[in-house]
Every structure is written in structure tokens, then in C-alpha cells.
Amino acid sequence: MFTTQANQTPPVGRFAPTPSGFIHLGNVFCSLLAWLYAKSAGGSIVLRIEDLDPQRCLRQNADALAHELEWLGLTWDAGAYIGSDSVKSERYFQSQRSDIYAEYFAQLETQGLVYPCFCSRSELHAAEAPHLSDGRVLYAGTCRDLTPAQREAKALVRRPAYRLQVTDVPISFTDAHYGPQSYRLTEESGDFIIRRSDGVYAYQLAVTIDDALMGITQVVRGSDLLSSTPLQLYIYHLLGFTPPSFAHIPLLTDASGRRLSKRDGDLEIATLRKHYDSPEPIIGLLAYLAGQLERPEPIAAADLLPIFDPQKIPTTNIVVPELKLI
Ligand code: GLU
């Protein structure tokens, strides 16, 4: 029932960073591969800043990450920080797009698929709630069938989040890197949140609308988002959008297998930049980790284009060797 679009030439890929901290090696790994996928096929890249959460996302982090990407040679062709038209650039910041999300949210409401959910965090995570093997909670549908009177009464004491009702049909797609995938949303997430109780539209809704409206035909991102893809394909289907192709890529981890995060200060690009002076050693290390070079040796991103082979990217997570930054 759900199929992804065949790879289009030339593809339109994207960088979609969340500016909740400084850019680190893991973010650049993902950006480098998105860039190589698109550019090696003669395509282009859009930069979209995913600053939906005003508590976590700072404009200065977005400014810094645009500078770092540029310095690394990972250029983009459309989107934020392009040209002199700042109004146009602003439209590639998710924080400036709530009016658009509201419009599509209303379309889903008209389809009778959206309902308010008053469950508290502790209710959702209660021991008796159905848990998935990875620790996530499957929403049990608690608020789906509340009567209008019950909703009114609950709204007096709590602002609701809004959930999208899912149906029990298999959602299949072929990931360019991980192959055929099949999910049932009733087993994967249950009805999921598309607008938070503080009024912020949820990632799943925003990213789908943005990728569709920005003409993205190729999504390359971390494998942690593989299980979000069926949720997004469901929204593509409901809104009548054509989905892009998806390639999920392995995550970078530290020696203990923990995913690199904003806590790994040493692996922030700003730190690496001070140490190395030029982007080539960083790009070379990432290209090596991505299976594109025999050894980590300095190279410019553009020089990887002729040799880029997505088949060589590992499928398991990749341990970043300890860097001696003395
Ligand atoms: N904004 C997300 C992140 O920085 C990426 C979302 C996506 O690629 O769909 O992890």
C-alpha cells in the first residue's frame, strides 16, 4: 500500500540539523553522506534548520553550524543562510513554519484522525503500559474514545497533546541502505503525537510536510530514525504527498557503544577545527569510517565524489577511534 518513490535524477537531498548544541562528528558524518549521495548523482542539497523546540534550540547554534558546514566544504544550494533575502531564508527554519504545519494539521483533523490526549508523562510511562523491546512505549489508545463531555472536563485541568490515529495496515518500503522494511504502526507506536501540549508541532509532522513542500526526493539520515519512517510514510499517504527515497546510515559511537552526543565535547567540530586547522583530516576520518577510504587520510569532500560508493558504508554502528588532540 505504501511505496517509496524510485530514486530520481538528479536527487534533491537535505541537511536537517537540530541546533540544540554544537555540531559534532556524528552530525557531520550524516551531512557528509547526505551530501555525497546527492552530489555524486548530480543533485542538490537544501539546508533546513529543525529548531522546532524553542527550549532546546538556539539561533546562535544554527549560525555556528552553518559556518562549520561551509568550512567543511559541505555546501548547500537552497534553504537557510542562502542569498541576501533573509525572509526567504527564515522559511527554512522550522520555528518559522507553524502556520504551514497548522494548515496540514487541520487537514488531518478534517479526516477525523486527530484527537486530544490528556495523558500525563507518568501515565504514559506507567509500568503497566505496553513497552516495546527498545524501551519505547506503545500508546494504548487511552484518550481515543473519550466523549466530548469527558474531553471538556479534562481540558479544564490539562492542555492536551494531539495524536494521529493509525490504522492496522502494513507499511512497507525499501531503504536504500538497509533493504526492505515492513512495519505495523499499531505495533510500532500506536496513535502518535503530532502536536505537543505546549502547542509545538511534533517532529514527525513537521519533517514530513517540510520534506514534501521543499521538494526533497532523497532523505539520508541516521539509522535511529529508521523506525520513524513508517510514521512519516503514513502522513505522506494521508496528505497525498509523494514520499522521497530513504537511506538510513549507521550511527557513530564511542568505544563503549554509546552514540556520540553533545556531551562528547572533544568531538565538537569547533574543537577539531582548532586542532586541525583544515577540514581535510576530519573529512578523511569520516570517509574512512564510512568505508570510502582504506585509511584515514586528509581529503576534501569534493574529492570523494568520484569514488563515493554507498555499498561500502557499513550497516552496523561505527566506533570512532580515540583522537589525540594535544
Ligand atoms: N533534525 C534531526 C536531527 O538532527 C534529523 C531529522 C531527519 O533527518 O529526519 O537528528
Short mmCIF file of C-alpha atoms and ligand atoms in Angstrom, two decimals:
data_model
loop_
_atom_site.label_atom_id
_atom_site.label_comp_id
_atom_site.label_asym_id
_atom_site.label_seq_id
_atom_site.Cartn_x
_atom_site.Cartn_y
_atom_site.Cartn_z
CA MET A 1 0.00 0.00 0.00
CA PHE A 2 2.83 2.43 0.76
CA THR A 3 5.73 2.56 -1.64
CA THR A 4 8.62 4.98 -1.76
CA GLN A 5 9.49 6.90 -4.80
CA ALA A 6 12.08 5.40 -7.13
CA ASN A 7 15.36 7.32 -6.99
CA GLN A 8 15.01 10.42 -9.07
CA THR A 9 17.79 12.01 -11.03
CA PRO A 10 19.02 14.48 -10.10
CA PRO A 11 18.05 13.99 -6.46
CA VAL A 12 17.25 16.78 -4.02
CA GLY A 13 18.75 15.87 -0.66
CA ARG A 14 18.87 17.80 2.58
CA PHE A 15 20.74 18.67 5.73
CA ALA A 16 18.22 18.84 8.57
CA PRO A 17 20.19 19.60 11.73
CA THR A 18 18.64 20.33 15.11
CA PRO A 19 20.58 23.25 16.63
CA SER A 20 20.33 22.04 20.21
CA GLY A 21 24.08 22.07 20.73
CA PHE A 22 27.26 22.45 18.78
CA ILE A 23 27.79 20.36 15.69
CA HIS A 24 29.84 17.21 16.39
CA LEU A 25 31.41 14.44 14.40
CA GLY A 26 28.18 12.39 14.29
CA ASN A 27 26.22 15.27 12.72
CA VAL A 28 28.95 15.84 10.16
CA PHE A 29 29.09 12.13 9.32
CA CYS A 30 25.42 12.28 8.43
CA SER A 31 25.75 15.56 6.50
CA LEU A 32 28.77 14.26 4.58
CA LEU A 33 26.91 11.14 3.46
CA ALA A 34 23.75 13.09 2.55
CA TRP A 35 25.94 15.45 0.53
CA LEU A 36 27.81 12.60 -1.19
CA TYR A 37 24.60 10.73 -2.03
CA ALA A 38 23.04 13.81 -3.64
CA LYS A 39 26.07 15.43 -5.23
CA SER A 40 27.58 12.24 -6.66
CA ALA A 41 24.32 11.82 -8.60
CA GLY A 42 24.42 15.43 -9.84
CA GLY A 43 21.82 16.51 -7.30
CA SER A 44 21.44 19.39 -4.88
CA ILE A 45 21.11 19.95 -1.13
CA VAL A 46 18.64 22.02 0.90
CA LEU A 47 19.58 23.24 4.40
CA ARG A 48 16.65 23.20 6.81
CA ILE A 49 17.10 24.13 10.47
CA GLU A 50 15.00 21.87 12.70
CA ASP A 51 14.57 24.27 15.60
CA LEU A 52 11.03 23.22 16.49
CA ASP A 53 11.72 23.13 20.20
CA PRO A 54 12.26 26.68 21.44
CA GLN A 55 13.58 25.44 24.80
CA ARG A 56 16.41 23.43 23.27
CA CYS A 57 17.28 25.23 20.04
CA LEU A 58 19.28 28.43 19.92
CA ARG A 59 19.74 30.65 16.88
CA GLN A 60 23.44 31.04 17.67
CA ASN A 61 23.88 27.25 17.42
CA ALA A 62 22.23 27.32 13.98
CA ASP A 63 24.52 30.17 12.89
CA ALA A 64 27.55 28.23 14.13
CA LEU A 65 26.57 25.02 12.42
CA ALA A 66 26.03 26.77 9.08
CA HIS A 67 29.57 28.17 9.38
CA GLU A 68 31.02 24.79 10.26
CA LEU A 69 29.30 23.04 7.34
CA GLU A 70 30.62 25.69 4.98
CA TRP A 71 34.13 25.38 6.40
CA LEU A 72 33.95 21.60 5.93
CA GLY A 73 33.12 22.10 2.25
CA LEU A 74 29.62 20.67 2.68
CA THR A 75 27.80 23.27 0.65
CA TRP A 76 24.08 23.57 0.04
CA ASP A 77 22.14 25.01 -2.85
CA ALA A 78 18.90 26.21 -1.30
CA GLY A 79 17.46 26.82 2.14
CA ALA A 80 18.62 28.66 5.23
CA TYR A 81 21.52 31.13 5.03
CA ILE A 82 21.31 31.38 1.25
CA GLY A 83 21.40 34.70 -0.57
CA SER A 84 20.51 38.12 0.76
CA ASP A 85 16.76 37.54 1.13
CA SER A 86 16.51 36.94 4.87
CA VAL A 87 12.74 36.47 4.72
CA LYS A 88 13.21 33.57 2.33
CA SER A 89 15.98 32.09 4.47
CA GLU A 90 13.76 32.27 7.57
CA ARG A 91 11.22 29.97 5.89
CA TYR A 92 13.74 27.17 6.17
CA PHE A 93 13.72 27.40 9.97
CA GLN A 94 11.02 25.12 11.38
CA SER A 95 10.37 27.61 14.18
CA GLN A 96 9.04 29.99 11.50
CA ARG A 97 6.71 27.49 9.83
CA SER A 98 3.96 26.86 12.39
CA ASP A 99 1.36 28.45 10.09
CA ILE A 100 2.12 25.80 7.46
CA TYR A 101 2.02 22.95 9.97
CA ALA A 102 -1.31 24.28 11.30
CA GLU A 103 -2.81 24.10 7.82
CA TYR A 104 -1.93 20.43 7.34
CA PHE A 105 -2.83 19.59 10.94
CA ALA A 106 -6.31 20.96 10.11
CA GLN A 107 -6.46 18.71 7.03
CA LEU A 108 -5.80 15.67 9.19
CA GLU A 109 -8.41 16.87 11.68
CA THR A 110 -10.94 17.11 8.86
CA GLN A 111 -10.23 13.48 8.07
CA GLY A 112 -11.36 12.68 11.64
CA LEU A 113 -7.97 11.22 12.53
CA VAL A 114 -6.77 13.66 15.19
CA TYR A 115 -7.79 13.63 18.84
CA PRO A 116 -6.67 15.33 22.04
CA CYS A 117 -4.66 13.24 24.52
CA PHE A 118 -4.64 14.26 28.17
CA CYS A 119 -2.33 11.51 29.46
CA SER A 120 0.48 12.72 31.68
CA ARG A 121 4.06 11.59 31.20
CA SER A 122 3.84 9.29 34.19
CA GLU A 123 0.59 7.76 32.95
CA LEU A 124 2.16 7.11 29.55
CA HIS A 125 5.26 5.51 31.06
CA ALA A 126 3.47 3.55 33.79
CA ALA A 127 4.78 0.04 34.35
CA GLU A 128 1.58 -1.50 33.01
CA ALA A 129 1.81 0.44 29.70
CA PRO A 130 2.81 -1.80 26.77
CA HIS A 131 6.56 -1.40 26.20
CA LEU A 132 8.45 -2.25 23.03
CA SER A 133 11.73 -4.18 23.10
CA ASP A 134 13.74 -0.92 22.73
CA GLY A 135 12.06 0.61 25.79
CA ARG A 136 9.64 2.86 23.89
CA VAL A 137 6.03 2.82 24.96
CA LEU A 138 3.24 1.79 22.64
CA TYR A 139 0.34 4.20 23.11
CA ALA A 140 -2.63 2.17 24.32
CA GLY A 141 -5.28 4.49 22.86
CA THR A 142 -6.43 5.68 26.30
CA CYS A 143 -7.85 9.02 25.10
CA ARG A 144 -9.09 7.90 21.67
CA ASP A 145 -12.67 7.25 22.62
CA LEU A 146 -13.32 9.93 25.22
CA THR A 147 -16.75 11.52 24.89
CA PRO A 148 -17.00 15.25 24.11
CA ALA A 149 -18.07 15.84 27.73
CA GLN A 150 -15.04 13.94 29.07
CA ARG A 151 -12.76 15.95 26.80
CA GLU A 152 -14.25 19.18 28.00
CA ALA A 153 -13.82 18.22 31.64
CA LYS A 154 -10.20 17.11 31.14
CA ALA A 155 -9.37 20.27 29.17
CA LEU A 156 -10.17 22.31 32.28
CA VAL A 157 -7.20 20.81 34.12
CA ARG A 158 -4.68 19.94 31.41
CA ARG A 159 -3.70 21.21 27.97
CA PRO A 160 -3.83 18.25 25.60
CA ALA A 161 -1.32 16.96 23.11
CA TYR A 162 -2.86 15.84 19.80
CA ARG A 163 -2.47 12.35 18.38
CA LEU A 164 -2.89 10.97 14.91
CA GLN A 165 -4.91 7.79 14.82
CA VAL A 166 -3.16 4.93 13.00
CA THR A 167 -4.69 2.01 11.14
CA ASP A 168 -3.60 -1.60 11.21
CA VAL A 169 -2.16 -1.92 7.72
CA PRO A 170 1.39 -2.96 6.93
CA ILE A 171 3.65 -0.15 5.77
CA SER A 172 6.44 -1.37 3.54
CA PHE A 173 9.30 0.47 1.95
CA THR A 174 12.77 -0.27 0.70
CA ASP A 175 15.54 1.54 2.47
CA ALA A 176 18.44 2.22 0.09
CA HIS A 177 20.89 1.01 2.74
CA TYR A 178 19.00 -1.43 4.99
CA GLY A 179 16.77 -3.00 2.32
CA PRO A 180 13.09 -3.98 2.56
CA GLN A 181 11.26 -2.87 5.72
CA SER A 182 7.76 -3.62 6.90
CA TYR A 183 6.01 -2.14 9.92
CA ARG A 184 2.59 -2.04 11.53
CA LEU A 185 2.04 1.26 13.30
CA THR A 186 -0.35 -0.41 15.71
CA GLU A 187 2.63 -2.46 16.93
CA GLU A 188 5.33 0.16 16.41
CA SER A 189 3.98 3.33 18.01
CA GLY A 190 0.21 3.25 18.27
CA ASP A 191 -1.52 6.61 17.70
CA PHE A 192 1.31 9.14 17.80
CA ILE A 193 1.67 12.78 18.81
CA ILE A 194 1.64 15.36 16.03
CA ARG A 195 1.26 18.40 18.28
CA ARG A 196 2.63 18.66 21.76
CA SER A 197 0.68 20.02 24.72
CA ASP A 198 2.72 23.26 24.57
CA GLY A 199 1.45 23.83 21.02
CA VAL A 200 4.72 22.88 19.28
CA TYR A 201 4.13 20.66 16.24
CA ALA A 202 5.89 17.33 16.54
CA TYR A 203 8.92 16.26 14.54
CA GLN A 204 7.02 13.54 12.62
CA LEU A 205 4.50 16.01 11.22
CA ALA A 206 6.89 18.90 10.59
CA VAL A 207 9.59 16.84 8.87
CA THR A 208 7.10 15.19 6.53
CA ILE A 209 5.43 18.43 5.49
CA ASP A 210 8.80 20.14 5.05
CA ASP A 211 10.38 17.37 3.00
CA ALA A 212 7.28 17.29 0.78
CA LEU A 213 6.93 21.06 0.32
CA MET A 214 10.67 21.63 -0.12
CA GLY A 215 10.77 19.08 -2.95
CA ILE A 216 13.13 16.69 -1.17
CA THR A 217 13.41 13.43 -3.12
CA GLN A 218 16.24 11.78 -1.17
CA VAL A 219 16.44 11.54 2.62
CA VAL A 220 19.75 10.34 4.10
CA ARG A 221 19.84 10.24 7.89
CA GLY A 222 20.85 8.22 10.94
CA SER A 223 19.51 4.71 11.47
CA ASP A 224 17.94 5.88 14.74
CA LEU A 225 15.24 7.37 12.51
CA LEU A 226 14.54 4.20 10.51
CA SER A 227 11.56 3.40 12.73
CA SER A 228 10.20 6.95 12.27
CA THR A 229 9.98 6.41 8.53
CA PRO A 230 6.73 4.37 8.57
CA LEU A 231 5.09 7.09 10.69
CA GLN A 232 6.15 9.67 8.15
CA LEU A 233 5.04 7.49 5.21
CA TYR A 234 1.62 7.28 6.84
CA ILE A 235 1.44 11.09 6.93
CA TYR A 236 2.64 11.31 3.30
CA HIS A 237 -0.19 8.98 2.39
CA LEU A 238 -2.87 10.87 4.33
CA LEU A 239 -1.81 14.24 2.92
CA GLY A 240 -1.46 12.95 -0.64
CA PHE A 241 2.26 13.75 -0.89
CA THR A 242 4.77 11.63 -2.82
CA PRO A 243 7.45 10.31 -0.46
CA PRO A 244 11.18 10.60 -1.14
CA SER A 245 13.63 7.71 -1.19
CA PHE A 246 15.21 6.90 2.18
CA ALA A 247 18.74 5.81 3.01
CA HIS A 248 19.46 5.32 6.70
CA ILE A 249 23.07 5.17 7.75
CA PRO A 250 24.79 3.70 10.82
CA LEU A 251 25.50 5.84 13.85
CA LEU A 252 28.88 6.81 15.22
CA THR A 253 29.52 5.60 18.76
CA ASP A 254 32.24 5.84 21.39
CA ALA A 255 34.27 2.80 22.47
CA SER A 256 31.52 1.67 24.84
CA GLY A 257 28.96 1.63 22.02
CA ARG A 258 27.23 4.80 23.21
CA ARG A 259 26.03 7.03 20.42
CA LEU A 260 28.07 10.23 20.06
CA SER A 261 26.20 13.11 21.55
CA LYS A 262 26.50 16.72 22.51
CA ARG A 263 28.29 15.54 25.68
CA ASP A 264 31.30 14.42 23.67
CA GLY A 265 32.84 17.88 23.70
CA ASP A 266 36.10 16.69 22.14
CA LEU A 267 34.28 15.66 19.04
CA GLU A 268 32.66 19.02 18.51
CA ILE A 269 33.72 20.41 15.19
CA ALA A 270 34.73 23.69 16.80
CA THR A 271 37.29 21.79 18.92
CA LEU A 272 38.51 19.70 15.99
CA ARG A 273 38.74 22.80 13.86
CA LYS A 274 41.10 24.47 16.33
CA HIS A 275 43.23 21.37 16.40
CA TYR A 276 43.45 20.56 12.71
CA ASP A 277 43.26 23.99 11.06
CA SER A 278 41.84 22.47 7.87
CA PRO A 279 38.77 20.32 7.18
CA GLU A 280 40.58 17.60 5.20
CA PRO A 281 41.70 15.42 8.16
CA ILE A 282 38.14 15.47 9.56
CA ILE A 283 36.54 14.62 6.22
CA GLY A 284 39.20 11.94 5.67
CA LEU A 285 38.49 10.32 9.04
CA LEU A 286 34.74 10.31 8.37
CA ALA A 287 35.21 8.96 4.84
CA TYR A 288 37.36 6.17 6.28
CA LEU A 289 34.71 5.36 8.92
CA ALA A 290 32.14 5.32 6.10
CA GLY A 291 34.17 2.70 4.24
CA GLN A 292 35.15 5.10 1.45
CA LEU A 293 38.92 5.19 2.15
CA GLU A 294 41.37 2.43 3.09
CA ARG A 295 42.86 4.59 5.85
CA PRO A 296 42.06 7.93 7.45
CA GLU A 297 43.97 10.39 5.29
CA PRO A 298 43.25 14.06 4.59
CA ILE A 299 40.90 14.65 1.68
CA ALA A 300 38.48 17.37 0.59
CA ALA A 301 34.78 16.46 0.47
CA ALA A 302 34.67 17.26 -3.26
CA ASP A 303 37.48 14.78 -3.94
CA LEU A 304 35.34 11.98 -2.54
CA LEU A 305 32.63 12.49 -5.15
CA PRO A 306 34.21 10.39 -7.92
CA ILE A 307 34.95 7.47 -5.58
CA PHE A 308 31.78 7.52 -3.46
CA ASP A 309 30.23 4.06 -3.23
CA PRO A 310 27.21 3.78 -0.90
CA GLN A 311 27.54 -0.03 -0.94
CA LYS A 312 30.74 0.32 1.08
CA ILE A 313 29.04 2.10 4.00
CA PRO A 314 28.85 -0.36 6.93
CA THR A 315 25.43 -1.42 8.20
CA THR A 316 26.42 -1.71 11.86
CA ASN A 317 27.21 1.24 14.10
CA ILE A 318 30.74 2.57 13.86
CA VAL A 319 33.13 3.13 16.77
CA VAL A 320 35.08 6.38 16.49
CA PRO A 321 38.74 5.82 17.42
CA GLU A 322 40.09 7.93 20.24
CA LEU A 323 41.52 11.14 18.80
CA LYS A 324 44.66 12.52 20.36
CA LEU A 325 44.00 16.23 20.37
CA ILE A 326 47.10 17.53 22.11
N1 GLU B 1 16.70 17.00 12.91
C1 GLU B 1 17.06 15.63 13.06
C2 GLU B 1 18.42 15.52 13.73
O1 GLU B 1 19.18 16.48 13.79
C3 GLU B 1 17.12 14.91 11.74
C4 GLU B 1 15.76 14.65 11.23
C5 GLU B 1 15.71 13.91 9.90
O2 GLU B 1 16.75 13.76 9.25
O3 GLU B 1 14.62 13.50 9.53
O4 GLU B 1 18.73 14.46 14.25
#
